[in-house]
Amino acid sequence: VWYGGYVSRLRYCLERIATDTRVLKQNRGSQGEGIWVCKVLDGSSDVSRSTVLHLQEAVDNHVEKMTVDQFMKFCEHYIEGDDGQLIDQRFLPRIVEGELRVNMIYDQPTEIVHKKPTDGGISATLASGAKYVSYQLDDPMFTVLMDNFINKDLPKIMPVIGSLTNS
């Protein structure tokens, strides 16, 4: 999470973006708005304020190019106000394979959904053109996943979020 003044945030950004592709996301966004995949355009590890970044926003997968300094100034509106934050995380390249979501009613799984971005995209939102495929809970492709989730993970998750399971 980015805190502090512009200079400390800039220093942090320069250090992180020089090492690998990053994801910067505002904490107020939804559906991919304000979530940016950021990497140095030319692949150089020598990064300065004038280094050009390749930026892709998850909301619609559009691409922009800005210098580090321009992007940092652009991000200022994400950190304004009491709840303003900009979260930095490592980019996970397998996101292009999509994500699985297990829909629940209380402690009971009801459906498995595979959210797959469009080719060349990173966003799994419907607005970005992602495809959603629903699966039954007993689909053989997910037997091990669901067994581990229901029998190992869920009994640990429910008490942490303040709910007790029926088991």
mmCIF file of C-alpha atoms in Angstrom:
data_model
loop_
_atom_site.group_PDB
_atom_site.id
_atom_site.type_symbol
_atom_site.label_atom_id
_atom_site.label_comp_id
_atom_site.label_asym_id
_atom_site.label_seq_id
_atom_site.Cartn_x
_atom_site.Cartn_y
_atom_site.Cartn_z
ATOM 1 C CA VAL A 1 0.000 0.000 0.000
ATOM 2 C CA TRP A 2 1.362 3.396 -0.946
ATOM 3 C CA TYR A 3 1.603 5.954 1.811
ATOM 4 C CA GLY A 4 3.700 9.057 2.334
ATOM 5 C CA GLY A 5 4.427 11.979 0.093
ATOM 6 C CA TYR A 6 5.013 12.064 -3.635
ATOM 7 C CA VAL A 7 8.784 11.650 -3.373
ATOM 8 C CA SER A 8 8.593 8.509 -1.221
ATOM 9 C CA ARG A 9 5.913 7.000 -3.493
ATOM 10 C CA LEU A 10 8.005 7.832 -6.564
ATOM 11 C CA ARG A 11 11.100 6.198 -5.058
ATOM 12 C CA TYR A 12 9.069 3.096 -4.196
ATOM 13 C CA CYS A 13 7.597 2.918 -7.710
ATOM 14 C CA LEU A 14 11.013 3.245 -9.349
ATOM 15 C CA GLU A 15 12.408 0.410 -7.226
ATOM 16 C CA ARG A 16 9.478 -1.945 -7.833
ATOM 17 C CA ILE A 17 8.819 -1.356 -11.535
ATOM 18 C CA ALA A 18 12.508 -1.870 -12.330
ATOM 19 C CA THR A 19 12.347 -5.467 -11.103
ATOM 20 C CA ASP A 20 9.220 -6.868 -12.750
ATOM 21 C CA THR A 21 5.696 -6.272 -14.028
ATOM 22 C CA ARG A 22 3.481 -4.827 -11.310
ATOM 23 C CA VAL A 23 -0.237 -4.397 -10.708
ATOM 24 C CA LEU A 24 -1.297 -1.109 -9.163
ATOM 25 C CA LYS A 25 -4.881 -0.876 -7.998
ATOM 26 C CA GLN A 26 -6.980 1.684 -6.242
ATOM 27 C CA ASN A 27 -9.003 0.420 -3.307
ATOM 28 C CA ARG A 28 -12.219 2.072 -4.516
ATOM 29 C CA GLY A 29 -12.474 0.445 -7.930
ATOM 30 C CA SER A 30 -14.650 -2.308 -9.201
ATOM 31 C CA GLN A 31 -14.934 -4.201 -12.455
ATOM 32 C CA GLY A 32 -11.271 -3.460 -13.190
ATOM 33 C CA GLU A 33 -11.525 0.330 -12.931
ATOM 34 C CA GLY A 34 -8.283 1.789 -11.610
ATOM 35 C CA ILE A 35 -6.418 -1.521 -11.844
ATOM 36 C CA TRP A 36 -3.295 -1.122 -13.962
ATOM 37 C CA VAL A 37 -0.740 -3.670 -15.141
ATOM 38 C CA CYS A 38 2.509 -1.716 -15.377
ATOM 39 C CA LYS A 39 5.808 -2.598 -16.985
ATOM 40 C CA VAL A 40 8.768 -0.771 -18.446
ATOM 41 C CA LEU A 41 8.136 -0.362 -22.172
ATOM 42 C CA ASP A 42 11.636 -1.231 -23.356
ATOM 43 C CA GLY A 43 12.313 -3.869 -20.667
ATOM 44 C CA SER A 44 15.209 -1.888 -19.191
ATOM 45 C CA SER A 45 16.026 -2.192 -15.502
ATOM 46 C CA ASP A 46 17.473 1.333 -15.540
ATOM 47 C CA VAL A 47 14.333 3.214 -14.525
ATOM 48 C CA SER A 48 13.972 6.951 -13.995
ATOM 49 C CA ARG A 49 11.149 9.461 -13.861
ATOM 50 C CA SER A 50 11.285 9.759 -17.662
ATOM 51 C CA THR A 51 11.122 6.004 -18.326
ATOM 52 C CA VAL A 52 8.107 5.137 -20.487
ATOM 53 C CA LEU A 53 5.698 2.581 -19.043
ATOM 54 C CA HIS A 54 3.362 0.217 -20.864
ATOM 55 C CA LEU A 55 0.075 0.401 -18.912
ATOM 56 C CA GLN A 56 -3.013 -1.761 -19.367
ATOM 57 C CA GLU A 57 -6.189 -1.002 -17.428
ATOM 58 C CA ALA A 58 -8.257 -4.036 -16.463
ATOM 59 C CA VAL A 59 -11.610 -2.307 -16.872
ATOM 60 C CA ASP A 60 -11.491 -2.667 -20.664
ATOM 61 C CA ASN A 61 -7.935 -3.871 -21.415
ATOM 62 C CA HIS A 62 -6.989 -0.584 -23.109
ATOM 63 C CA VAL A 63 -3.294 0.288 -23.279
ATOM 64 C CA GLU A 64 -1.645 3.612 -22.534
ATOM 65 C CA LYS A 65 1.940 4.782 -22.456
ATOM 66 C CA MET A 66 3.129 7.317 -19.892
ATOM 67 C CA THR A 67 6.389 8.175 -18.225
ATOM 68 C CA VAL A 68 6.824 7.093 -14.611
ATOM 69 C CA ASP A 69 6.392 10.731 -13.570
ATOM 70 C CA GLN A 70 3.187 11.160 -15.618
ATOM 71 C CA PHE A 71 1.714 7.931 -14.259
ATOM 72 C CA MET A 72 2.571 8.836 -10.666
ATOM 73 C CA LYS A 73 0.814 12.186 -11.083
ATOM 74 C CA PHE A 74 -2.145 10.462 -12.739
ATOM 75 C CA CYS A 75 -2.417 8.089 -9.743
ATOM 76 C CA GLU A 76 -2.667 10.964 -7.262
ATOM 77 C CA HIS A 77 -6.480 10.960 -7.527
ATOM 78 C CA TYR A 78 -6.546 7.334 -6.359
ATOM 79 C CA ILE A 79 -4.940 8.221 -3.035
ATOM 80 C CA GLU A 80 -6.967 11.311 -2.187
ATOM 81 C CA GLY A 81 -9.404 11.249 0.722
ATOM 82 C CA ASP A 82 -9.669 9.158 3.848
ATOM 83 C CA ASP A 83 -9.963 5.834 2.033
ATOM 84 C CA GLY A 84 -7.481 6.592 -0.717
ATOM 85 C CA GLN A 85 -4.857 3.939 -1.269
ATOM 86 C CA LEU A 86 -2.896 2.513 -4.130
ATOM 87 C CA ILE A 87 -2.044 -1.142 -3.705
ATOM 88 C CA ASP A 88 1.035 -2.587 -5.379
ATOM 89 C CA GLN A 89 1.313 -6.287 -6.097
ATOM 90 C CA ARG A 90 3.278 -8.647 -8.275
ATOM 91 C CA PHE A 91 1.659 -9.444 -11.634
ATOM 92 C CA LEU A 92 0.623 -13.082 -11.962
ATOM 93 C CA PRO A 93 0.940 -13.916 -15.673
ATOM 94 C CA ARG A 94 -1.396 -16.914 -15.431
ATOM 95 C CA ILE A 95 -4.320 -14.489 -15.070
ATOM 96 C CA VAL A 96 -4.690 -14.833 -18.845
ATOM 97 C CA GLU A 97 -5.947 -18.379 -18.134
ATOM 98 C CA GLY A 98 -8.755 -16.829 -16.136
ATOM 99 C CA GLU A 99 -9.975 -17.265 -12.600
ATOM 100 C CA LEU A 100 -12.344 -19.642 -10.872
ATOM 101 C CA ARG A 101 -15.057 -18.378 -8.604
ATOM 102 C CA VAL A 102 -17.060 -20.619 -6.301
ATOM 103 C CA ASN A 103 -20.414 -18.996 -5.631
ATOM 104 C CA MET A 104 -21.748 -19.692 -2.149
ATOM 105 C CA ILE A 105 -24.914 -19.415 -0.114
ATOM 106 C CA TYR A 106 -23.641 -19.235 3.449
ATOM 107 C CA ASP A 107 -21.357 -22.278 3.748
ATOM 108 C CA GLN A 108 -22.790 -24.151 0.753
ATOM 109 C CA PRO A 109 -21.129 -23.902 -2.670
ATOM 110 C CA THR A 110 -23.747 -23.482 -5.406
ATOM 111 C CA GLU A 111 -21.779 -23.075 -8.623
ATOM 112 C CA ILE A 112 -18.288 -22.907 -10.103
ATOM 113 C CA VAL A 113 -17.651 -20.135 -12.629
ATOM 114 C CA HIS A 114 -14.574 -19.879 -14.864
ATOM 115 C CA LYS A 115 -14.008 -16.241 -15.829
ATOM 116 C CA LYS A 116 -11.675 -16.118 -18.862
ATOM 117 C CA PRO A 117 -10.297 -12.853 -20.275
ATOM 118 C CA THR A 118 -10.462 -12.175 -24.004
ATOM 119 C CA ASP A 119 -7.334 -13.063 -25.973
ATOM 120 C CA GLY A 120 -4.641 -10.538 -25.100
ATOM 121 C CA GLY A 121 -6.674 -9.269 -22.156
ATOM 122 C CA ILE A 122 -6.053 -9.401 -18.436
ATOM 123 C CA SER A 123 -9.496 -8.586 -17.107
ATOM 124 C CA ALA A 124 -12.095 -11.210 -16.270
ATOM 125 C CA THR A 125 -15.028 -8.788 -16.136
ATOM 126 C CA LEU A 126 -18.000 -9.060 -18.461
ATOM 127 C CA ALA A 127 -17.537 -5.423 -19.466
ATOM 128 C CA SER A 128 -14.076 -6.233 -20.828
ATOM 129 C CA GLY A 129 -15.463 -9.035 -22.977
ATOM 130 C CA ALA A 130 -14.465 -11.926 -20.720
ATOM 131 C CA LYS A 131 -16.316 -15.187 -21.154
ATOM 132 C CA TYR A 132 -18.003 -16.850 -18.186
ATOM 133 C CA VAL A 133 -18.573 -20.602 -18.137
ATOM 134 C CA SER A 134 -20.606 -22.196 -15.329
ATOM 135 C CA TYR A 135 -19.907 -25.689 -14.040
ATOM 136 C CA GLN A 136 -21.805 -27.995 -11.722
ATOM 137 C CA LEU A 137 -20.188 -28.673 -8.351
ATOM 138 C CA ASP A 138 -19.687 -32.339 -9.231
ATOM 139 C CA ASP A 139 -17.884 -31.670 -12.529
ATOM 140 C CA PRO A 140 -14.979 -34.183 -12.608
ATOM 141 C CA MET A 141 -12.573 -31.424 -13.666
ATOM 142 C CA PHE A 142 -12.953 -29.846 -10.203
ATOM 143 C CA THR A 143 -13.263 -32.905 -7.929
ATOM 144 C CA VAL A 144 -9.952 -32.416 -6.102
ATOM 145 C CA LEU A 145 -10.360 -28.634 -5.886
ATOM 146 C CA MET A 146 -13.865 -28.834 -4.413
ATOM 147 C CA ASP A 147 -12.999 -31.672 -2.035
ATOM 148 C CA ASN A 148 -10.084 -29.655 -0.626
ATOM 149 C CA PHE A 149 -12.131 -26.454 -0.505
ATOM 150 C CA ILE A 150 -15.155 -27.980 1.244
ATOM 151 C CA ASN A 151 -13.333 -30.322 3.626
ATOM 152 C CA LYS A 152 -10.078 -28.503 4.381
ATOM 153 C CA ASP A 153 -10.347 -24.793 3.559
ATOM 154 C CA LEU A 154 -13.955 -23.871 4.309
ATOM 155 C CA PRO A 155 -13.902 -25.069 7.951
ATOM 156 C CA LYS A 156 -10.945 -22.717 8.518
ATOM 157 C CA ILE A 157 -12.361 -19.786 6.520
ATOM 158 C CA MET A 158 -15.846 -19.588 8.045
ATOM 159 C CA PRO A 159 -14.753 -18.912 11.662
ATOM 160 C CA VAL A 160 -12.252 -16.294 10.485
ATOM 161 C CA ILE A 161 -14.992 -14.303 8.748
ATOM 162 C CA GLY A 162 -17.254 -14.641 11.792
ATOM 163 C CA SER A 163 -19.436 -17.498 10.586
ATOM 164 C CA LEU A 164 -19.649 -21.016 11.884
ATOM 165 C CA THR A 165 -20.201 -23.935 9.580
ATOM 166 C CA ASN A 166 -22.987 -26.463 10.073
ATOM 167 C CA SER A 167 -20.450 -29.304 10.212
#
